[in-house]
Amino acid sequence: GAVVSQHPSWVICKSGTSVKIECRSLDFQATTMFWYRQFPKQSLMLMATSNEGSKATYEQGVEKDKFLINHASLTLSTLTVTSAHPEDSSFYICIPGLADKPTPSSYNEQFFGPGTRLTVL
Amino acid sequence: SQELEQSPQSLIVQEGKNLTINCTSSKTLYGLYWYKQKYGEGLIFLMMLQKGGEEKSHEKITAKLDEKKQQSSLHITASQPSHAGIYLCGADMRGNTPLVFGKGTRLSVIA
């Protein structure tokens, strides 16, 4: 079964509000969590790398003050979209770092968060 | 930085026809993954290739990785409407590095 849970699976919010997405590793500790987003008809693009106990690193073009990442424990990483706008509407997904996975290296869907579909009105 | 080129971007085939999707890396891969997805939904794992020259099959889908481990193809035989969706390749570069995804191929199968 899945070893990564993500919550909520979908959320609709008003423009200007903040939304928190939680990603939990079940049965193993994830020192690293990768956050991706996917706009309609596009591929999954890496947004940021979350490291337990240290600051996240962001990809070029991703605003760190808008997408707050917290990785306070080895089983929980959160992504908060602050002051969300319609252009932030996207599908967000978390994937733990390869070195963290408890079983042979294989990025099958067990090791993916199921994703969060965010719609900002 | 690692890039994956995936082609074609979209594909419309008649039911029963064969098709091939390609994925090319600018660097040698540690592992190459193929997924199927519908937008806004999770990824469905299809296959993983790790060895040069490796080929794997599952039902009517076959994936190959070239000897240099830089190019992979996904081949669907006798396509069916159930094969429709977005196909993504993902590159694993070894170690604690993020998966890099191709831009995806949107497959439509028409009767």
PDB file of C-alpha atoms in Angstrom:
ATOM      1  CA  GLY A   1       0.000   0.000   0.000  1.00  0.00           C
ATOM      2  CA  ALA A   2       0.885   3.648  -0.201  1.00  0.00           C
ATOM      3  CA  VAL A   3       3.661   4.829   2.011  1.00  0.00           C
ATOM      4  CA  VAL A   4       3.122   8.528   1.371  1.00  0.00           C
ATOM      5  CA  SER A   5      -0.105  10.312   2.215  1.00  0.00           C
ATOM      6  CA  GLN A   6      -1.066  13.792   1.094  1.00  0.00           C
ATOM      7  CA  HIS A   7      -3.847  15.940   2.421  1.00  0.00           C
ATOM      8  CA  PRO A   8      -6.123  17.407   1.282  1.00  0.00           C
ATOM      9  CA  SER A   9      -6.676  15.627  -1.992  1.00  0.00           C
ATOM     10  CA  TRP A  10      -8.494  18.638  -3.346  1.00  0.00           C
ATOM     11  CA  VAL A  11      -9.234  22.139  -2.124  1.00  0.00           C
ATOM     12  CA  ILE A  12     -11.113  25.143  -3.426  1.00  0.00           C
ATOM     13  CA  CYS A  13     -10.344  28.487  -1.876  1.00  0.00           C
ATOM     14  CA  LYS A  14     -10.937  32.161  -2.413  1.00  0.00           C
ATOM     15  CA  SER A  15      -8.281  34.402  -3.839  1.00  0.00           C
ATOM     16  CA  GLY A  16      -6.080  35.873  -1.125  1.00  0.00           C
ATOM     17  CA  THR A  17      -6.395  33.005   1.314  1.00  0.00           C
ATOM     18  CA  SER A  18      -3.663  30.580   2.303  1.00  0.00           C
ATOM     19  CA  VAL A  19      -3.768  26.849   1.816  1.00  0.00           C
ATOM     20  CA  LYS A  20      -1.643  24.261   3.583  1.00  0.00           C
ATOM     21  CA  ILE A  21      -0.874  20.917   1.979  1.00  0.00           C
ATOM     22  CA  GLU A  22       0.499  18.148   4.166  1.00  0.00           C
ATOM     23  CA  CYS A  23       2.640  15.286   3.014  1.00  0.00           C
ATOM     24  CA  ARG A  24       3.328  12.446   5.402  1.00  0.00           C
ATOM     25  CA  SER A  25       5.631   9.500   5.040  1.00  0.00           C
ATOM     26  CA  LEU A  26       4.101   6.379   6.539  1.00  0.00           C
ATOM     27  CA  ASP A  27       6.294   3.677   8.027  1.00  0.00           C
ATOM     28  CA  PHE A  28       9.541   5.406   7.118  1.00  0.00           C
ATOM     29  CA  GLN A  29      11.412   8.622   7.710  1.00  0.00           C
ATOM     30  CA  ALA A  30      11.848  11.060   4.876  1.00  0.00           C
ATOM     31  CA  THR A  31      14.755  13.418   5.288  1.00  0.00           C
ATOM     32  CA  THR A  32      14.033  14.864   1.883  1.00  0.00           C
ATOM     33  CA  MET A  33      10.739  15.612   0.173  1.00  0.00           C
ATOM     34  CA  PHE A  34      10.426  16.952  -3.339  1.00  0.00           C
ATOM     35  CA  TRP A  35       7.454  19.145  -4.179  1.00  0.00           C
ATOM     36  CA  TYR A  36       6.144  19.308  -7.711  1.00  0.00           C
ATOM     37  CA  ARG A  37       3.305  21.120  -9.403  1.00  0.00           C
ATOM     38  CA  GLN A  38       1.508  20.431 -12.623  1.00  0.00           C
ATOM     39  CA  PHE A  39      -0.495  22.951 -14.594  1.00  0.00           C
ATOM     40  CA  PRO A  40      -3.176  21.762 -17.013  1.00  0.00           C
ATOM     41  CA  LYS A  41      -1.748  20.021 -20.042  1.00  0.00           C
ATOM     42  CA  GLN A  42       1.762  20.309 -18.683  1.00  0.00           C
ATOM     43  CA  SER A  43       4.187  17.989 -16.991  1.00  0.00           C
ATOM     44  CA  LEU A  44       5.269  17.757 -13.377  1.00  0.00           C
ATOM     45  CA  MET A  45       7.748  20.495 -12.556  1.00  0.00           C
ATOM     46  CA  LEU A  46       9.946  20.490  -9.486  1.00  0.00           C
ATOM     47  CA  MET A  47       9.162  23.451  -7.255  1.00  0.00           C
ATOM     48  CA  ALA A  48      11.349  22.914  -4.250  1.00  0.00           C
ATOM     49  CA  THR A  49      13.278  20.443  -2.175  1.00  0.00           C
ATOM     50  CA  SER A  50      12.323  20.137   1.457  1.00  0.00           C
ATOM     51  CA  ASN A  51      14.983  18.999   3.913  1.00  0.00           C
ATOM     52  CA  GLU A  52      14.252  18.037   7.482  1.00  0.00           C
ATOM     53  CA  GLY A  53      15.698  20.531   9.894  1.00  0.00           C
ATOM     54  CA  SER A  54      16.922  23.003   7.303  1.00  0.00           C
ATOM     55  CA  LYS A  55      15.608  25.536   4.846  1.00  0.00           C
ATOM     56  CA  ALA A  56      14.032  24.356   1.663  1.00  0.00           C
ATOM     57  CA  THR A  57      15.709  25.014  -1.653  1.00  0.00           C
ATOM     58  CA  TYR A  58      13.580  26.442  -4.412  1.00  0.00           C
ATOM     59  CA  GLU A  59      13.794  26.089  -8.150  1.00  0.00           C
ATOM     60  CA  GLN A  60      14.285  29.132 -10.286  1.00  0.00           C
ATOM     61  CA  GLY A  61      11.097  31.074 -10.723  1.00  0.00           C
ATOM     62  CA  VAL A  62       9.397  29.728  -7.611  1.00  0.00           C
ATOM     63  CA  GLU A  63       8.747  32.394  -4.979  1.00  0.00           C
ATOM     64  CA  LYS A  64       9.917  31.150  -1.616  1.00  0.00           C
ATOM     65  CA  ASP A  65       7.823  33.707   0.236  1.00  0.00           C
ATOM     66  CA  LYS A  66       4.713  32.562  -1.524  1.00  0.00           C
ATOM     67  CA  PHE A  67       5.262  28.833  -1.254  1.00  0.00           C
ATOM     68  CA  LEU A  68       6.303  28.203   2.309  1.00  0.00           C
ATOM     69  CA  ILE A  69       7.767  24.812   2.990  1.00  0.00           C
ATOM     70  CA  ASN A  70       8.218  23.366   6.428  1.00  0.00           C
ATOM     71  CA  HIS A  71       9.856  20.034   7.140  1.00  0.00           C
ATOM     72  CA  ALA A  72       9.845  20.003  10.909  1.00  0.00           C
ATOM     73  CA  SER A  73       9.853  16.262  11.361  1.00  0.00           C
ATOM     74  CA  LEU A  74      11.049  13.209   9.489  1.00  0.00           C
ATOM     75  CA  THR A  75       7.498  12.188   8.681  1.00  0.00           C
ATOM     76  CA  LEU A  76       5.857  15.462   7.773  1.00  0.00           C
ATOM     77  CA  SER A  77       6.529  18.089   5.146  1.00  0.00           C
ATOM     78  CA  THR A  78       4.088  20.891   4.454  1.00  0.00           C
ATOM     79  CA  LEU A  79       3.626  23.291   1.596  1.00  0.00           C
ATOM     80  CA  THR A  80       1.649  26.453   2.270  1.00  0.00           C
ATOM     81  CA  VAL A  81       0.457  28.517  -0.649  1.00  0.00           C
ATOM     82  CA  THR A  82       0.129  31.995   0.799  1.00  0.00           C
ATOM     83  CA  SER A  83      -2.219  34.615  -0.606  1.00  0.00           C
ATOM     84  CA  ALA A  84      -3.319  32.228  -3.294  1.00  0.00           C
ATOM     85  CA  HIS A  85      -4.376  33.553  -6.668  1.00  0.00           C
ATOM     86  CA  PRO A  86      -6.137  31.854  -9.565  1.00  0.00           C
ATOM     87  CA  GLU A  87      -2.816  31.359 -11.339  1.00  0.00           C
ATOM     88  CA  ASP A  88      -1.731  29.153  -8.425  1.00  0.00           C
ATOM     89  CA  SER A  89      -4.456  26.683  -9.313  1.00  0.00           C
ATOM     90  CA  SER A  90      -2.578  23.518 -10.036  1.00  0.00           C
ATOM     91  CA  PHE A  91      -1.979  19.924  -9.062  1.00  0.00           C
ATOM     92  CA  TYR A  92       0.633  19.622  -6.319  1.00  0.00           C
ATOM     93  CA  ILE A  93       2.390  16.373  -5.512  1.00  0.00           C
ATOM     94  CA  CYS A  94       5.104  15.340  -3.076  1.00  0.00           C
ATOM     95  CA  ILE A  95       7.694  12.639  -3.618  1.00  0.00           C
ATOM     96  CA  PRO A  96      10.202  11.534  -0.979  1.00  0.00           C
ATOM     97  CA  GLY A  97      13.888  11.476  -1.779  1.00  0.00           C
ATOM     98  CA  LEU A  98      15.220   8.250  -3.257  1.00  0.00           C
ATOM     99  CA  ALA A  99      17.581   7.612  -0.363  1.00  0.00           C
ATOM    100  CA  ASP A 100      14.684   7.656   2.053  1.00  0.00           C
ATOM    101  CA  LYS A 101      12.646   4.875   0.641  1.00  0.00           C
ATOM    102  CA  PRO A 102      12.570   1.765   2.768  1.00  0.00           C
ATOM    103  CA  THR A 103      12.427  -0.752  -0.034  1.00  0.00           C
ATOM    104  CA  PRO A 104      14.402  -1.200  -3.240  1.00  0.00           C
ATOM    105  CA  SER A 105      14.818   1.929  -5.268  1.00  0.00           C
ATOM    106  CA  SER A 106      11.731   2.138  -7.333  1.00  0.00           C
ATOM    107  CA  TYR A 107       9.595   5.171  -7.842  1.00  0.00           C
ATOM    108  CA  ASN A 108       6.398   3.291  -8.134  1.00  0.00           C
ATOM    109  CA  GLU A 109       3.245   5.018  -7.077  1.00  0.00           C
ATOM    110  CA  GLN A 110       3.546   3.767  -3.525  1.00  0.00           C
ATOM    111  CA  PHE A 111       6.185   6.409  -3.014  1.00  0.00           C
ATOM    112  CA  PHE A 112       4.255   9.290  -4.452  1.00  0.00           C
ATOM    113  CA  GLY A 113       1.832  11.454  -2.620  1.00  0.00           C
ATOM    114  CA  PRO A 114      -1.554  11.070  -4.344  1.00  0.00           C
ATOM    115  CA  GLY A 115      -1.545  14.779  -5.086  1.00  0.00           C
ATOM    116  CA  THR A 116      -3.616  17.826  -4.181  1.00  0.00           C
ATOM    117  CA  ARG A 117      -5.726  19.610  -6.707  1.00  0.00           C
ATOM    118  CA  LEU A 118      -5.903  23.287  -5.772  1.00  0.00           C
ATOM    119  CA  THR A 119      -8.463  25.575  -7.325  1.00  0.00           C
ATOM    120  CA  VAL A 120      -8.332  29.249  -6.449  1.00  0.00           C
ATOM    121  CA  LEU A 121     -11.455  31.230  -7.285  1.00  0.00           C
TER     122      LEU A 121
ATOM    123  CA  SER B   1      20.825  20.350 -15.506  1.00  0.00           C
ATOM    124  CA  GLN B   2      19.145  17.140 -16.503  1.00  0.00           C
ATOM    125  CA  GLU B   3      16.526  17.424 -19.204  1.00  0.00           C
ATOM    126  CA  LEU B   4      14.203  14.913 -20.689  1.00  0.00           C
ATOM    127  CA  GLU B   5      12.820  15.294 -24.158  1.00  0.00           C
ATOM    128  CA  GLN B   6       9.628  13.388 -24.725  1.00  0.00           C
ATOM    129  CA  SER B   7       7.919  12.956 -28.075  1.00  0.00           C
ATOM    130  CA  PRO B   8       5.433  13.210 -29.530  1.00  0.00           C
ATOM    131  CA  GLN B   9       3.602  15.794 -27.466  1.00  0.00           C
ATOM    132  CA  SER B  10       0.279  14.333 -28.482  1.00  0.00           C
ATOM    133  CA  LEU B  11      -0.870  11.333 -30.418  1.00  0.00           C
ATOM    134  CA  ILE B  12      -4.174  10.258 -31.867  1.00  0.00           C
ATOM    135  CA  VAL B  13      -4.377   6.683 -33.040  1.00  0.00           C
ATOM    136  CA  GLN B  14      -7.096   4.434 -34.263  1.00  0.00           C
ATOM    137  CA  GLU B  15      -8.062   1.577 -32.008  1.00  0.00           C
ATOM    138  CA  GLY B  16      -6.011  -1.494 -32.807  1.00  0.00           C
ATOM    139  CA  LYS B  17      -3.004   0.411 -34.093  1.00  0.00           C
ATOM    140  CA  ASN B  18       0.457   0.327 -32.598  1.00  0.00           C
ATOM    141  CA  LEU B  19       2.257   3.394 -31.312  1.00  0.00           C
ATOM    142  CA  THR B  20       5.577   4.450 -29.850  1.00  0.00           C
ATOM    143  CA  ILE B  21       6.510   7.220 -27.446  1.00  0.00           C
ATOM    144  CA  ASN B  22      10.115   8.287 -27.019  1.00  0.00           C
ATOM    145  CA  CYS B  23      12.054   9.777 -24.142  1.00  0.00           C
ATOM    146  CA  THR B  24      15.604  11.071 -24.505  1.00  0.00           C
ATOM    147  CA  SER B  25      17.945  12.216 -21.778  1.00  0.00           C
ATOM    148  CA  SER B  26      20.848  14.605 -22.047  1.00  0.00           C
ATOM    149  CA  LYS B  27      22.733  12.519 -19.507  1.00  0.00           C
ATOM    150  CA  THR B  28      23.166   8.875 -18.654  1.00  0.00           C
ATOM    151  CA  LEU B  29      20.352   7.695 -16.452  1.00  0.00           C
ATOM    152  CA  TYR B  30      20.401   5.660 -13.305  1.00  0.00           C
ATOM    153  CA  GLY B  31      16.797   4.659 -13.862  1.00  0.00           C
ATOM    154  CA  LEU B  32      14.026   5.495 -16.273  1.00  0.00           C
ATOM    155  CA  TYR B  33      10.386   5.292 -15.282  1.00  0.00           C
ATOM    156  CA  TRP B  34       7.213   5.304 -17.314  1.00  0.00           C
ATOM    157  CA  TYR B  35       3.916   6.486 -15.865  1.00  0.00           C
ATOM    158  CA  LYS B  36       0.398   7.024 -16.992  1.00  0.00           C
ATOM    159  CA  GLN B  37      -1.696   9.865 -15.648  1.00  0.00           C
ATOM    160  CA  LYS B  38      -4.850  11.822 -15.959  1.00  0.00           C
ATOM    161  CA  TYR B  39      -4.382  15.497 -15.128  1.00  0.00           C
ATOM    162  CA  GLY B  40      -5.204  16.232 -11.515  1.00  0.00           C
ATOM    163  CA  GLU B  41      -4.840  12.621 -10.544  1.00  0.00           C
ATOM    164  CA  GLY B  42      -1.983  10.582  -9.241  1.00  0.00           C
ATOM    165  CA  LEU B  43       0.606   8.794 -11.302  1.00  0.00           C
ATOM    166  CA  ILE B  44       0.175   5.181 -12.290  1.00  0.00           C
ATOM    167  CA  PHE B  45       3.481   3.358 -12.407  1.00  0.00           C
ATOM    168  CA  LEU B  46       3.985   1.336 -15.574  1.00  0.00           C
ATOM    169  CA  MET B  47       7.602   0.220 -15.674  1.00  0.00           C
ATOM    170  CA  MET B  48      11.103   0.942 -14.509  1.00  0.00           C
ATOM    171  CA  LEU B  49      14.216   0.346 -16.581  1.00  0.00           C
ATOM    172  CA  GLN B  50      17.661   0.425 -15.106  1.00  0.00           C
ATOM    173  CA  LYS B  51      20.013  -1.641 -17.203  1.00  0.00           C
ATOM    174  CA  GLY B  52      21.355  -0.711 -20.599  1.00  0.00           C
ATOM    175  CA  GLY B  53      19.495  -2.655 -23.276  1.00  0.00           C
ATOM    176  CA  GLU B  54      16.764  -3.665 -20.859  1.00  0.00           C
ATOM    177  CA  GLU B  55      13.288  -4.365 -22.128  1.00  0.00           C
ATOM    178  CA  LYS B  56      10.160  -4.982 -20.103  1.00  0.00           C
ATOM    179  CA  SER B  57       6.632  -5.817 -21.054  1.00  0.00           C
ATOM    180  CA  HIS B  58       3.319  -5.732 -19.297  1.00  0.00           C
ATOM    181  CA  GLU B  59       0.236  -6.774 -21.184  1.00  0.00           C
ATOM    182  CA  LYS B  60       0.393  -4.799 -24.419  1.00  0.00           C
ATOM    183  CA  ILE B  61       2.952  -2.244 -23.296  1.00  0.00           C
ATOM    184  CA  THR B  62       6.681  -2.696 -23.878  1.00  0.00           C
ATOM    185  CA  ALA B  63       9.405  -0.340 -22.736  1.00  0.00           C
ATOM    186  CA  LYS B  64      13.035  -0.372 -23.768  1.00  0.00           C
ATOM    187  CA  LEU B  65      16.163   1.417 -22.580  1.00  0.00           C
ATOM    188  CA  ASP B  66      19.082   1.776 -24.957  1.00  0.00           C
ATOM    189  CA  GLU B  67      22.579   0.524 -24.200  1.00  0.00           C
ATOM    190  CA  LYS B  68      23.833   4.012 -23.380  1.00  0.00           C
ATOM    191  CA  LYS B  69      20.955   4.491 -20.931  1.00  0.00           C
ATOM    192  CA  GLN B  70      19.962   7.791 -22.459  1.00  0.00           C
ATOM    193  CA  GLN B  71      16.995   6.901 -24.604  1.00  0.00           C
ATOM    194  CA  SER B  72      13.854   4.939 -23.897  1.00  0.00           C
ATOM    195  CA  SER B  73      10.791   4.044 -25.880  1.00  0.00           C
ATOM    196  CA  LEU B  74       7.340   2.927 -24.846  1.00  0.00           C
ATOM    197  CA  HIS B  75       5.480   0.834 -27.359  1.00  0.00           C
ATOM    198  CA  ILE B  76       1.802  -0.018 -27.192  1.00  0.00           C
ATOM    199  CA  THR B  77       0.549  -2.831 -29.352  1.00  0.00           C
ATOM    200  CA  ALA B  78      -3.029  -2.987 -30.619  1.00  0.00           C
ATOM    201  CA  SER B  79      -4.094   0.132 -28.760  1.00  0.00           C
ATOM    202  CA  GLN B  80      -7.410   0.262 -26.948  1.00  0.00           C
ATOM    203  CA  PRO B  81      -9.490   3.137 -25.588  1.00  0.00           C
ATOM    204  CA  SER B  82      -8.302   2.175 -22.106  1.00  0.00           C
ATOM    205  CA  HIS B  83      -4.787   3.163 -23.135  1.00  0.00           C
ATOM    206  CA  ALA B  84      -5.804   6.789 -23.537  1.00  0.00           C
ATOM    207  CA  GLY B  85      -4.207   9.228 -21.126  1.00  0.00           C
ATOM    208  CA  ILE B  86      -1.015  11.126 -20.498  1.00  0.00           C
ATOM    209  CA  TYR B  87       2.215   9.167 -20.538  1.00  0.00           C
ATOM    210  CA  LEU B  88       5.170  10.556 -18.652  1.00  0.00           C
ATOM    211  CA  CYS B  89       8.742   9.411 -18.487  1.00  0.00           C
ATOM    212  CA  GLY B  90      10.733  10.136 -15.366  1.00  0.00           C
ATOM    213  CA  ALA B  91      14.514  10.156 -14.996  1.00  0.00           C
ATOM    214  CA  ASP B  92      16.312   9.094 -11.871  1.00  0.00           C
ATOM    215  CA  MET B  93      19.888  10.305 -11.731  1.00  0.00           C
ATOM    216  CA  ARG B  94      20.960   8.283  -8.678  1.00  0.00           C
ATOM    217  CA  GLY B  95      21.213   9.374  -5.102  1.00  0.00           C
ATOM    218  CA  ASN B  96      18.918  11.722  -3.328  1.00  0.00           C
ATOM    219  CA  THR B  97      18.042  13.739  -6.396  1.00  0.00           C
ATOM    220  CA  PRO B  98      14.576  14.573  -7.632  1.00  0.00           C
ATOM    221  CA  LEU B  99      12.907  12.766 -10.463  1.00  0.00           C
ATOM    222  CA  VAL B 100      12.879  14.793 -13.639  1.00  0.00           C
ATOM    223  CA  PHE B 101       9.818  14.318 -15.786  1.00  0.00           C
ATOM    224  CA  GLY B 102       9.347  14.578 -19.499  1.00  0.00           C
ATOM    225  CA  LYS B 103       6.662  16.928 -20.763  1.00  0.00           C
ATOM    226  CA  GLY B 104       4.276  14.088 -21.359  1.00  0.00           C
ATOM    227  CA  THR B 105       2.501  12.581 -24.325  1.00  0.00           C
ATOM    228  CA  ARG B 106      -1.259  12.897 -24.530  1.00  0.00           C
ATOM    229  CA  LEU B 107      -2.627   9.782 -26.161  1.00  0.00           C
ATOM    230  CA  SER B 108      -6.097   9.532 -27.614  1.00  0.00           C
ATOM    231  CA  VAL B 109      -7.428   6.279 -29.033  1.00  0.00           C
ATOM    232  CA  ILE B 110     -10.376   6.547 -31.340  1.00  0.00           C
ATOM    233  CA  ALA B 111     -12.723   3.792 -32.373  1.00  0.00           C
TER     234      ALA B 111
END
